Structures are given as structure tokens and as C-alpha cells.
PDB file of C-alpha atoms in Angstrom:
ATOM      1  CA  MET A   4       6.490  38.861  -7.881  1.00 59.00           C
ATOM      2  CA  PRO A   5       7.332  34.702  -7.232  1.00 65.00           C
ATOM      3  CA  ALA A   6       9.427  33.385 -10.057  1.00 65.00           C
ATOM      4  CA  PRO A   7       8.054  30.590 -11.982  1.00 75.00           C
ATOM      5  CA  ALA A   8       7.950  27.126 -10.770  1.00 81.00           C
ATOM      6  CA  ARG A   9      10.693  25.465 -13.211  1.00 90.00           C
ATOM      7  CA  LYS A  10       9.428  22.307 -15.525  1.00 96.00           C
ATOM      8  CA  LEU A  11       9.953  18.911 -14.173  1.00 98.00           C
ATOM      9  CA  LEU A  12      12.403  17.025 -16.444  1.00 98.00           C
ATOM     10  CA  ILE A  13      11.453  13.739 -16.438  1.00 98.00           C
ATOM     11  CA  GLY A  14      13.575  10.712 -18.651  1.00 98.00           C
ATOM     12  CA  LEU A  15      11.857   7.972 -20.705  1.00 98.00           C
ATOM     13  CA  SER A  16      13.735   4.998 -21.369  1.00 95.00           C
ATOM     14  CA  PRO A  17      13.618   3.906 -24.388  1.00 94.00           C
ATOM     15  CA  ARG A  18      11.987   1.223 -27.058  1.00 93.00           C
ATOM     16  CA  LEU A  19      14.473  -0.635 -28.933  1.00 91.00           C
ATOM     17  CA  MET A  20      13.798  -1.683 -32.328  1.00 89.00           C
ATOM     18  CA  ARG A  21      16.890  -3.738 -34.387  1.00 88.00           C
ATOM     19  CA  ASN A  22      16.755  -5.657 -38.003  1.00 84.00           C
ATOM     20  CA  LEU A  23      15.219  -3.184 -39.783  1.00 84.00           C
ATOM     21  CA  PRO A  24      13.274  -3.759 -42.334  1.00 84.00           C
ATOM     22  CA  PRO A  25      15.275  -1.630 -45.663  1.00 85.00           C
ATOM     23  CA  SER A  26      12.653   0.562 -45.970  1.00 87.00           C
ATOM     24  CA  TYR A  27      13.771   2.671 -42.651  1.00 85.00           C
ATOM     25  CA  GLY A  28      17.148   3.478 -44.216  1.00 87.00           C
ATOM     26  CA  PHE A  29      19.040   1.918 -41.390  1.00 87.00           C
ATOM     27  CA  ARG A  30      21.021  -1.045 -42.963  1.00 84.00           C
ATOM     28  CA  ASN A  31      22.611  -2.925 -39.822  1.00 85.00           C
ATOM     29  CA  LYS A  32      21.722  -0.090 -37.366  1.00 86.00           C
ATOM     30  CA  THR A  33      19.370  -0.381 -33.689  1.00 87.00           C
ATOM     31  CA  LEU A  34      16.471   2.267 -33.519  1.00 90.00           C
ATOM     32  CA  GLN A  35      16.297   3.545 -29.884  1.00 92.00           C
ATOM     33  CA  TYR A  36      12.660   5.462 -29.485  1.00 93.00           C
ATOM     34  CA  LEU A  37       9.569   6.747 -27.660  1.00 93.00           C
ATOM     35  CA  GLU A  38       5.692   6.025 -28.214  1.00 93.00           C
ATOM     36  CA  GLN A  39       4.245   9.097 -29.334  1.00 95.00           C
ATOM     37  CA  SER A  40       1.149   8.654 -27.038  1.00 96.00           C
ATOM     38  CA  MET A  41       3.735   7.747 -23.982  1.00 96.00           C
ATOM     39  CA  ALA A  42       5.507  11.062 -24.927  1.00 96.00           C
ATOM     40  CA  HIS A  43       2.023  12.958 -25.285  1.00 97.00           C
ATOM     41  CA  TRP A  44       0.700  11.648 -22.427  1.00 97.00           C
ATOM     42  CA  VAL A  45       3.451  13.214 -19.841  1.00 97.00           C
ATOM     43  CA  MET A  46       4.007  16.104 -21.392  1.00 97.00           C
ATOM     44  CA  SER A  47      -0.164  16.870 -20.740  1.00 97.00           C
ATOM     45  CA  SER A  48       0.863  17.430 -17.256  1.00 96.00           C
ATOM     46  CA  GLY A  49       3.211  19.784 -18.448  1.00 96.00           C
ATOM     47  CA  ALA A  50       6.276  18.758 -17.334  1.00 97.00           C
ATOM     48  CA  LEU A  51       9.615  18.152 -19.758  1.00 97.00           C
ATOM     49  CA  VAL A  52      10.118  14.871 -21.658  1.00 97.00           C
ATOM     50  CA  VAL A  53      13.292  13.628 -22.967  1.00 96.00           C
ATOM     51  CA  MET A  54      14.316  10.079 -24.132  1.00 96.00           C
ATOM     52  CA  ILE A  55      17.225   8.612 -21.432  1.00 95.00           C
ATOM     53  CA  PRO A  56      19.401   6.582 -24.156  1.00 92.00           C
ATOM     54  CA  THR A  57      21.347   3.862 -23.308  1.00 89.00           C
ATOM     55  CA  VAL A  58      24.175   3.705 -21.275  1.00 81.00           C
ATOM     56  CA  ASP A  59      26.012   0.383 -20.797  1.00 65.00           C
ATOM     57  CA  ALA A  60      29.254  -0.160 -21.023  1.00 63.00           C
ATOM     58  CA  LEU A  61      29.435  -3.881 -21.641  1.00 61.00           C
ATOM     59  CA  GLY A  62      27.500  -3.172 -25.258  1.00 58.00           C
ATOM     60  CA  GLU A  63      28.620  -2.447 -28.347  1.00 58.00           C
ATOM     61  CA  VAL A  64      28.008   1.300 -27.673  1.00 54.00           C
ATOM     62  CA  GLN A  65      30.121   2.733 -24.424  1.00 55.00           C
ATOM     63  CA  ALA A  66      29.824   6.240 -23.805  1.00 51.00           C
ATOM     64  CA  THR A  67      32.687   5.966 -20.885  1.00 52.00           C
ATOM     65  CA  ASP A  68      31.655   9.347 -19.252  1.00 62.00           C
ATOM     66  CA  LEU A  69      28.159   9.133 -18.830  1.00 74.00           C
ATOM     67  CA  SER A  70      26.598   6.781 -16.170  1.00 86.00           C
ATOM     68  CA  VAL A  71      22.892   6.172 -15.113  1.00 91.00           C
ATOM     69  CA  ARG A  72      24.025   8.273 -11.716  1.00 92.00           C
ATOM     70  CA  ASP A  73      24.407  10.827 -14.238  1.00 93.00           C
ATOM     71  CA  TYR A  74      20.848  10.695 -14.981  1.00 95.00           C
ATOM     72  CA  ALA A  75      19.278  10.291 -11.835  1.00 96.00           C
ATOM     73  CA  ARG A  76      21.375  13.148 -10.910  1.00 95.00           C
ATOM     74  CA  SER A  77      20.249  15.578 -13.921  1.00 96.00           C
ATOM     75  CA  LEU A  78      16.461  14.479 -13.943  1.00 98.00           C
ATOM     76  CA  ASP A  79      13.628  14.650 -11.781  1.00 98.00           C
ATOM     77  CA  GLY A  80      11.811  11.497 -12.292  1.00 98.00           C
ATOM     78  CA  LEU A  81      11.926   7.967 -14.706  1.00 98.00           C
ATOM     79  CA  ILE A  82       8.909   6.571 -16.184  1.00 98.00           C
ATOM     80  CA  LEU A  83       9.968   2.631 -17.778  1.00 98.00           C
ATOM     81  CA  GLN A  84       7.780   1.921 -20.975  1.00 95.00           C
ATOM     82  CA  GLY A  85       6.433  -1.228 -22.079  1.00 94.00           C
ATOM     83  CA  GLY A  86       7.897  -3.262 -24.322  1.00 92.00           C
ATOM     84  CA  ALA A  87       9.765  -7.237 -25.434  1.00 93.00           C
ATOM     85  CA  ASP A  88       9.850  -9.514 -22.602  1.00 96.00           C
ATOM     86  CA  ILE A  89      12.074  -9.807 -20.144  1.00 97.00           C
ATOM     87  CA  ASP A  90      14.502 -12.151 -20.068  1.00 96.00           C
ATOM     88  CA  PRO A  91      14.443 -14.152 -17.419  1.00 96.00           C
ATOM     89  CA  GLN A  92      17.840 -14.843 -16.698  1.00 96.00           C
ATOM     90  CA  ALA A  93      17.565 -11.567 -15.059  1.00 96.00           C
ATOM     91  CA  TYR A  94      15.192 -13.559 -12.704  1.00 96.00           C
ATOM     92  CA  GLY A  95      17.468 -16.471 -11.981  1.00 95.00           C
ATOM     93  CA  GLU A  96      15.256 -18.519 -14.804  1.00 95.00           C
ATOM     94  CA  ARG A  97      15.676 -20.151 -18.189  1.00 94.00           C
ATOM     95  CA  PRO A  98      13.792 -19.318 -21.154  1.00 93.00           C
ATOM     96  CA  SER A  99      10.357 -21.317 -21.715  1.00 91.00           C
ATOM     97  CA  GLU A 100       9.490 -22.069 -25.682  1.00 90.00           C
ATOM     98  CA  MET A 101       6.572 -19.668 -24.411  1.00 89.00           C
ATOM     99  CA  LEU A 102       9.158 -16.244 -24.598  1.00 92.00           C
ATOM    100  CA  MET A 103       8.988 -13.856 -26.976  1.00 93.00           C
ATOM    101  CA  THR A 104      11.185 -11.423 -28.441  1.00 91.00           C
ATOM    102  CA  THR A 105      13.515 -10.701 -25.719  1.00 94.00           C
ATOM    103  CA  ASP A 106      16.724  -7.237 -25.788  1.00 92.00           C
ATOM    104  CA  PRO A 107      19.334  -8.692 -22.679  1.00 92.00           C
ATOM    105  CA  GLU A 108      20.885  -5.193 -23.269  1.00 90.00           C
ATOM    106  CA  ARG A 109      17.687  -3.185 -22.840  1.00 93.00           C
ATOM    107  CA  ASP A 110      16.934  -5.154 -19.084  1.00 95.00           C
ATOM    108  CA  ARG A 111      20.219  -4.496 -17.725  1.00 93.00           C
ATOM    109  CA  PHE A 112      20.307  -0.808 -19.013  1.00 93.00           C
ATOM    110  CA  GLU A 113      16.851   0.132 -17.584  1.00 96.00           C
ATOM    111  CA  LEU A 114      17.871  -2.209 -14.580  1.00 96.00           C
ATOM    112  CA  ASN A 115      20.867  -0.321 -13.514  1.00 94.00           C
ATOM    113  CA  LEU A 116      18.657   2.833 -14.312  1.00 95.00           C
ATOM    114  CA  LEU A 117      16.044   2.253 -12.196  1.00 97.00           C
ATOM    115  CA  ARG A 118      17.777   1.491  -9.350  1.00 96.00           C
ATOM    116  CA  ALA A 119      19.943   5.021  -9.530  1.00 96.00           C
ATOM    117  CA  PHE A 120      16.987   6.158  -9.160  1.00 97.00           C
ATOM    118  CA  ILE A 121      15.885   4.872  -6.374  1.00 97.00           C
ATOM    119  CA  GLU A 122      19.534   5.567  -4.757  1.00 96.00           C
ATOM    120  CA  ALA A 123      19.108   8.908  -5.595  1.00 96.00           C
ATOM    121  CA  GLY A 124      15.957   9.312  -4.002  1.00 96.00           C
ATOM    122  CA  LYS A 125      13.178  10.193  -7.452  1.00 98.00           C
ATOM    123  CA  PRO A 126       9.902   8.902  -8.054  1.00 98.00           C
ATOM    124  CA  VAL A 127       9.767   5.709 -10.386  1.00 98.00           C
ATOM    125  CA  LEU A 128       6.662   4.645 -12.463  1.00 98.00           C
ATOM    126  CA  GLY A 129       6.701   1.487 -14.157  1.00 98.00           C
ATOM    127  CA  ILE A 130       4.505   0.673 -17.424  1.00 98.00           C
ATOM    128  CA  CYS A 131       3.538  -2.695 -18.492  1.00 98.00           C
ATOM    129  CA  ARG A 132       7.011  -3.818 -18.725  1.00 97.00           C
ATOM    130  CA  GLY A 133       8.011  -1.636 -16.596  1.00 98.00           C
ATOM    131  CA  MET A 134       6.105  -2.444 -13.850  1.00 98.00           C
ATOM    132  CA  GLN A 135       7.305  -6.082 -14.695  1.00 98.00           C
ATOM    133  CA  LEU A 136      11.424  -4.437 -14.507  1.00 98.00           C
ATOM    134  CA  ILE A 137      10.171  -2.878 -10.622  1.00 98.00           C
ATOM    135  CA  ASN A 138       9.458  -6.302  -9.310  1.00 98.00           C
ATOM    136  CA  VAL A 139      12.162  -8.207 -10.874  1.00 98.00           C
ATOM    137  CA  ALA A 140      14.556  -5.455  -9.580  1.00 98.00           C
ATOM    138  CA  HIS A 141      13.527  -6.173  -5.877  1.00 98.00           C
ATOM    139  CA  GLY A 142      14.419  -9.786  -6.509  1.00 98.00           C
ATOM    140  CA  GLY A 143      10.841 -10.601  -7.982  1.00 98.00           C
ATOM    141  CA  ASN A 144      10.946 -12.914 -10.791  1.00 98.00           C
ATOM    142  CA  LEU A 145       7.765 -13.692 -13.862  1.00 98.00           C
ATOM    143  CA  TYR A 146       5.203 -15.725 -15.319  1.00 97.00           C
ATOM    144  CA  GLN A 147       7.612 -16.105 -18.586  1.00 97.00           C
ATOM    145  CA  ASP A 148       3.802 -17.053 -19.886  1.00 96.00           C
ATOM    146  CA  LEU A 149      -0.053 -16.288 -17.885  1.00 97.00           C
ATOM    147  CA  VAL A 150      -1.186 -19.364 -19.277  1.00 96.00           C
ATOM    148  CA  ASP A 151       1.349 -21.850 -19.999  1.00 94.00           C
ATOM    149  CA  GLY A 152       2.536 -20.946 -16.727  1.00 94.00           C
ATOM    150  CA  GLY A 153      -1.472 -21.451 -14.694  1.00 95.00           C
ATOM    151  CA  ALA A 154      -1.186 -18.690 -13.918  1.00 96.00           C
ATOM    152  CA  THR A 155      -4.807 -17.553 -15.407  1.00 96.00           C
ATOM    153  CA  ARG A 156      -6.765 -19.531 -18.229  1.00 96.00           C
ATOM    154  CA  ASN A 157      -7.361 -15.292 -19.639  1.00 95.00           C
ATOM    155  CA  GLN A 158      -5.858 -14.142 -21.974  1.00 95.00           C
ATOM    156  CA  HIS A 159      -4.172 -11.138 -20.916  1.00 96.00           C
ATOM    157  CA  TYR A 160      -2.934 -10.343 -24.312  1.00 95.00           C
ATOM    158  CA  ILE A 161      -4.778 -10.281 -27.510  1.00 95.00           C
ATOM    159  CA  PRO A 162      -3.044  -8.994 -30.080  1.00 94.00           C
ATOM    160  CA  ALA A 163      -5.937  -8.287 -33.480  1.00 95.00           C
ATOM    161  CA  ARG A 164      -7.418  -6.193 -30.382  1.00 95.00           C
ATOM    162  CA  TYR A 165      -4.459  -5.112 -29.172  1.00 95.00           C
ATOM    163  CA  ASP A 166      -5.128  -1.486 -26.823  1.00 95.00           C
ATOM    164  CA  GLU A 167      -8.894  -2.497 -26.962  1.00 96.00           C
ATOM    165  CA  HIS A 168      -9.039  -5.481 -25.032  1.00 96.00           C
ATOM    166  CA  ALA A 169      -9.686  -4.757 -21.611  1.00 97.00           C
ATOM    167  CA  HIS A 170     -10.541  -6.031 -18.102  1.00 96.00           C
ATOM    168  CA  SER A 171     -11.689  -5.451 -14.900  1.00 95.00           C
ATOM    169  CA  LEU A 172      -9.384  -4.499 -12.049  1.00 95.00           C
ATOM    170  CA  ARG A 173      -9.704  -5.254  -8.524  1.00 95.00           C
ATOM    171  CA  ILE A 174      -8.406  -2.668  -6.437  1.00 95.00           C
ATOM    172  CA  ARG A 175      -7.175  -3.032  -2.540  1.00 94.00           C
ATOM    173  CA  GLU A 176      -9.836  -1.881  -0.266  1.00 92.00           C
ATOM    174  CA  GLY A 177      -7.404   1.312   2.074  1.00 93.00           C
ATOM    175  CA  GLY A 178      -4.875   0.859  -0.345  1.00 94.00           C
ATOM    176  CA  TRP A 179      -2.904   3.928  -1.737  1.00 96.00           C
ATOM    177  CA  PHE A 180      -4.063   3.505  -4.949  1.00 96.00           C
ATOM    178  CA  ALA A 181      -7.907   3.191  -3.535  1.00 95.00           C
ATOM    179  CA  ASP A 182      -7.293   6.787  -1.742  1.00 95.00           C
ATOM    180  CA  LEU A 183      -6.127   7.906  -5.544  1.00 95.00           C
ATOM    181  CA  TYR A 184      -9.606   6.731  -7.384  1.00 94.00           C
ATOM    182  CA  PRO A 185     -11.887   6.902  -4.799  1.00 90.00           C
ATOM    183  CA  GLN A 186     -14.836   6.664  -6.788  1.00 82.00           C
ATOM    184  CA  ALA A 187     -13.596   3.557  -9.493  1.00 74.00           C
ATOM    185  CA  GLN A 188     -14.459   0.160  -6.589  1.00 66.00           C
ATOM    186  CA  ALA A 189     -16.812  -1.020  -7.977  1.00 71.00           C
ATOM    187  CA  GLN A 190     -16.754  -0.063 -11.785  1.00 81.00           C
ATOM    188  CA  ALA A 191     -12.383   0.103 -12.429  1.00 94.00           C
ATOM    189  CA  ARG A 192     -11.518  -1.837 -16.360  1.00 96.00           C
ATOM    190  CA  VAL A 193      -8.032  -1.235 -17.933  1.00 97.00           C
ATOM    191  CA  ASN A 194      -6.955  -2.409 -20.877  1.00 97.00           C
ATOM    192  CA  SER A 195      -4.770  -5.650 -21.539  1.00 97.00           C
ATOM    193  CA  ILE A 196      -1.398  -6.100 -23.522  1.00 97.00           C
ATOM    194  CA  HIS A 197       0.551  -8.736 -21.497  1.00 97.00           C
ATOM    195  CA  HIS A 198       1.002 -12.056 -20.877  1.00 97.00           C
ATOM    196  CA  GLN A 199       3.831 -12.041 -18.873  1.00 97.00           C
ATOM    197  CA  GLY A 200       2.836 -11.237 -14.946  1.00 97.00           C
ATOM    198  CA  ILE A 201       4.488 -10.929 -11.500  1.00 98.00           C
ATOM    199  CA  LYS A 202       4.778 -14.529  -9.875  1.00 98.00           C
ATOM    200  CA  GLY A 203       6.867 -14.073  -6.714  1.00 98.00           C
ATOM    201  CA  LEU A 204       6.381 -10.331  -5.224  1.00 98.00           C
ATOM    202  CA  GLY A 205       9.852  -8.442  -4.732  1.00 98.00           C
ATOM    203  CA  GLU A 206      10.634  -7.616  -1.267  1.00 98.00           C
ATOM    204  CA  GLY A 207       8.834  -4.391  -0.098  1.00 98.00           C
ATOM    205  CA  LEU A 208       7.001  -3.721  -2.813  1.00 98.00           C
ATOM    206  CA  GLU A 209       2.931  -4.885  -1.818  1.00 98.00           C
ATOM    207  CA  VAL A 210      -0.169  -5.279  -4.237  1.00 98.00           C
ATOM    208  CA  GLU A 211      -2.244  -2.130  -5.342  1.00 97.00           C
ATOM    209  CA  ALA A 212      -4.975  -3.865  -7.453  1.00 97.00           C
ATOM    210  CA  TRP A 213      -5.381  -7.553  -9.268  1.00 97.00           C
ATOM    211  CA  SER A 214      -7.095  -8.388 -12.444  1.00 97.00           C
ATOM    212  CA  GLU A 215     -10.396 -10.155 -12.042  1.00 94.00           C
ATOM    213  CA  ASP A 216      -8.511 -13.199 -12.433  1.00 95.00           C
ATOM    214  CA  GLY A 217      -6.056 -12.383  -9.512  1.00 96.00           C
ATOM    215  CA  ILE A 218      -3.019 -10.837 -11.404  1.00 97.00           C
ATOM    216  CA  PRO A 219      -0.917  -8.184  -9.646  1.00 98.00           C
ATOM    217  CA  GLU A 220      -1.802  -5.383 -11.538  1.00 98.00           C
ATOM    218  CA  CYS A 221      -0.318  -2.458  -9.330  1.00 98.00           C
ATOM    219  CA  ILE A 222       2.743  -2.774  -7.072  1.00 98.00           C
ATOM    220  CA  ARG A 223       3.850  -0.475  -4.883  1.00 98.00           C
ATOM    221  CA  SER A 224       7.108   0.202  -3.049  1.00 98.00           C
ATOM    222  CA  THR A 225       6.560   0.331   0.840  1.00 95.00           C
ATOM    223  CA  GLY A 226       9.740   2.951   1.279  1.00 90.00           C
ATOM    224  CA  ALA A 227       9.809   5.899   1.768  1.00 87.00           C
ATOM    225  CA  GLY A 228       9.797   7.283  -2.322  1.00 93.00           C
ATOM    226  CA  PHE A 229       7.714   7.008  -4.997  1.00 98.00           C
ATOM    227  CA  VAL A 230       7.819   3.636  -6.820  1.00 98.00           C
ATOM    228  CA  VAL A 231       4.600   2.543  -8.590  1.00 98.00           C
ATOM    229  CA  GLY A 232       4.111  -0.372 -11.673  1.00 98.00           C
ATOM    230  CA  VAL A 233       0.616  -0.484 -13.515  1.00 98.00           C
ATOM    231  CA  GLN A 234       1.053  -3.621 -15.743  1.00 98.00           C
ATOM    232  CA  TRP A 235      -1.794  -1.974 -18.419  1.00 98.00           C
ATOM    233  CA  HIS A 236      -1.038   1.454 -20.606  1.00 98.00           C
ATOM    234  CA  PRO A 237      -2.611   4.668 -19.094  1.00 97.00           C
ATOM    235  CA  GLU A 238      -1.403   6.313 -21.545  1.00 97.00           C
ATOM    236  CA  PHE A 239      -3.831   4.037 -23.879  1.00 96.00           C
ATOM    237  CA  HIS A 240      -6.573   5.373 -22.210  1.00 96.00           C
ATOM    238  CA  ASP A 241      -8.136   7.908 -24.351  1.00 93.00           C
ATOM    239  CA  GLN A 242     -11.431   9.527 -25.724  1.00 93.00           C
ATOM    240  CA  ARG A 243     -11.933   6.052 -26.906  1.00 94.00           C
ATOM    241  CA  PHE A 244     -12.240   4.141 -24.051  1.00 95.00           C
ATOM    242  CA  PRO A 245     -14.558   6.590 -21.313  1.00 93.00           C
ATOM    243  CA  GLU A 246     -14.829   3.063 -19.730  1.00 94.00           C
ATOM    244  CA  LEU A 247     -11.261   2.638 -18.728  1.00 96.00           C
ATOM    245  CA  LEU A 248      -9.722   4.493 -15.543  1.00 96.00           C
ATOM    246  CA  PRO A 249      -8.657   7.132 -15.731  1.00 95.00           C
ATOM    247  CA  GLY A 250      -4.941   7.734 -16.499  1.00 96.00           C
ATOM    248  CA  ARG A 251      -4.504  11.556 -15.339  1.00 96.00           C
ATOM    249  CA  PRO A 252      -4.600  11.077 -11.515  1.00 97.00           C
ATOM    250  CA  LEU A 253      -1.860   8.229 -11.192  1.00 98.00           C
ATOM    251  CA  LEU A 254       0.491  10.433 -13.569  1.00 98.00           C
ATOM    252  CA  MET A 255      -0.331  13.756 -11.274  1.00 98.00           C
ATOM    253  CA  ALA A 256       0.640  11.665  -8.027  1.00 98.00           C
ATOM    254  CA  PHE A 257       3.754  10.600  -9.938  1.00 98.00           C
ATOM    255  CA  MET A 258       4.559  14.161 -11.099  1.00 98.00           C
ATOM    256  CA  GLU A 259       3.673  15.635  -7.258  1.00 98.00           C
ATOM    257  CA  ALA A 260       6.382  13.136  -5.945  1.00 98.00           C
ATOM    258  CA  ALA A 261       9.010  14.363  -8.447  1.00 98.00           C
ATOM    259  CA  ARG A 262       8.192  17.918  -7.375  1.00 97.00           C
ATOM    260  CA  LYS A 263       8.055  17.747  -3.771  1.00 96.00           C
ATOM    261  CA  ARG A 264      11.556  15.931  -4.678  1.00 95.00           C
ATOM    262  CA  GLU A 265      12.610  19.427  -6.761  1.00 94.00           C
ATOM    263  CA  GLN A 266      11.793  21.288  -3.947  1.00 93.00           C
ATOM    264  CA  ALA A 267      13.275  19.581  -1.307  1.00 92.00           C
ATOM    265  CA  GLU A 268      16.916  19.140  -2.932  1.00 90.00           C
ATOM    266  CA  ALA A 269      15.746  22.895  -4.250  1.00 84.00           C
ATOM    267  CA  ALA A 270      15.721  23.249  -0.183  1.00 77.00           C
TER     268      ALA A 270
END
């Protein structure tokens, strides 16, 4: 009887929390964490999930014997979580008044991490901010605020509704994403929890889906590897929202790419 396939080991980049309230008990410290829905969504595929703590030679905490390449070699895939706005200096612009909280240290770490996984041929899935990072890593830029930047009049982020806010999705006919969701062409809906979005598309990327007002919602690398970003949060598409696009086909496409890469390395 053949031995069972080993469980895939998927890395999740962390969210960072600074300036914590005293009640947290971490005075003058920074927390790195995974949002529970994200971790459990990935674990639902049967994969093992690990958080990748920041490795930044320019940061306050250094780990000189580790690099992002060590993680890219050791893990089977990378998922980039949502979170803070990307500092516009990462794509050559100055901050506007509409910019929300940024974290340049996290930007620097995740961009290096993303590039290391792409270089290693390992699959990458970017969620919300993660999709925007993929675009920036490929030379693209962002609207620092969709409404203020003139991209749309529609609010894509309503704090009081958070993951209850949703909109329709227009899927590119004949594309990779359309093949992934063949039954969802006319009625696809996704949540919307972002005020930034893609302005100039990065080199080697193509748009697979847009919001109803024309904002890119899914991008994919045209290269050989699996590099996909979605602007919504599929980990929040749970039993509360049966009308939203199910997240499992996207997750399993990522896992299939990770398994194929793992098998190729083992051969």
C-alpha cells in the first residue's frame, strides 16, 4: 500500500498590531497574528498552516540566520492576508490625505516574501491587500482611495457593515477564473472591504474579474506559476452568506498547484 501523501505546509503572512491598549498586556510591543477565519479556511483543505513571522534585516528585530528564501524553500505555498493600506512609496507616489494606516515594514517584508516564493516557483494567493501587493510587486500602482482618486463613486468599504457589504462581480469570459466558476457567470457576488484598488496593472498580469463599476477584483500572472490575487475575502464567504461566491474552488485550485509543485520536487 503506498504511503499517504504528506500534508501540504502553507505559509500565511502575518497581520501586525502596534500601539496596543494596556489591557492587552504587551506594553510597547508588536503583535503578529493570523485572523481566525483565514487560518481555518486554509485548514479546511487539509493543509497545515504556519504563520511566517517577519524577517527584515532593516527592522528593529533581526534574524541574521534566516531569510525569506528559507521560507520559500521550506513551504509549499504562500497566502497573503488583508490588512493595512500599502505605503504609496512602494509604488513611487506620495501619500494622500485619504490614506489610512500603513506599515512600511510589513510592506517591505511581504514584497520580499512574495518575490521569493515566485522565484522558487511556489504558488501564491493574495487576499485583498495581498492582491494589491502582487500588483505592486509586478510594477503596478494603486488608487490610494477609489472614490477620492476618481475611479468610482461607489463605496467599496463601509466600516459599519464590514463583511456584510457586497457587490456583483463581472467575470472575464473564457478566462481562468471563468473556468473555475462555470456556473457563476451571471449571478456572482463577493464581499467588499477595501477603499484602495488597482490603478495601473502590473507587468505580466491580467484581470480575470471586475466589480460592477469596473474595479479589478481578480488578477492572475500570465507566467508559468500560480500567482493569483482576489480583492474580496473568500474566507468570510461562509454559511451566513449563501448568495456569495463560494471560496472553496479558489482555495482548492491553489492547493492543487501546491501539490503539483511538491510532487515535482519529490520526483
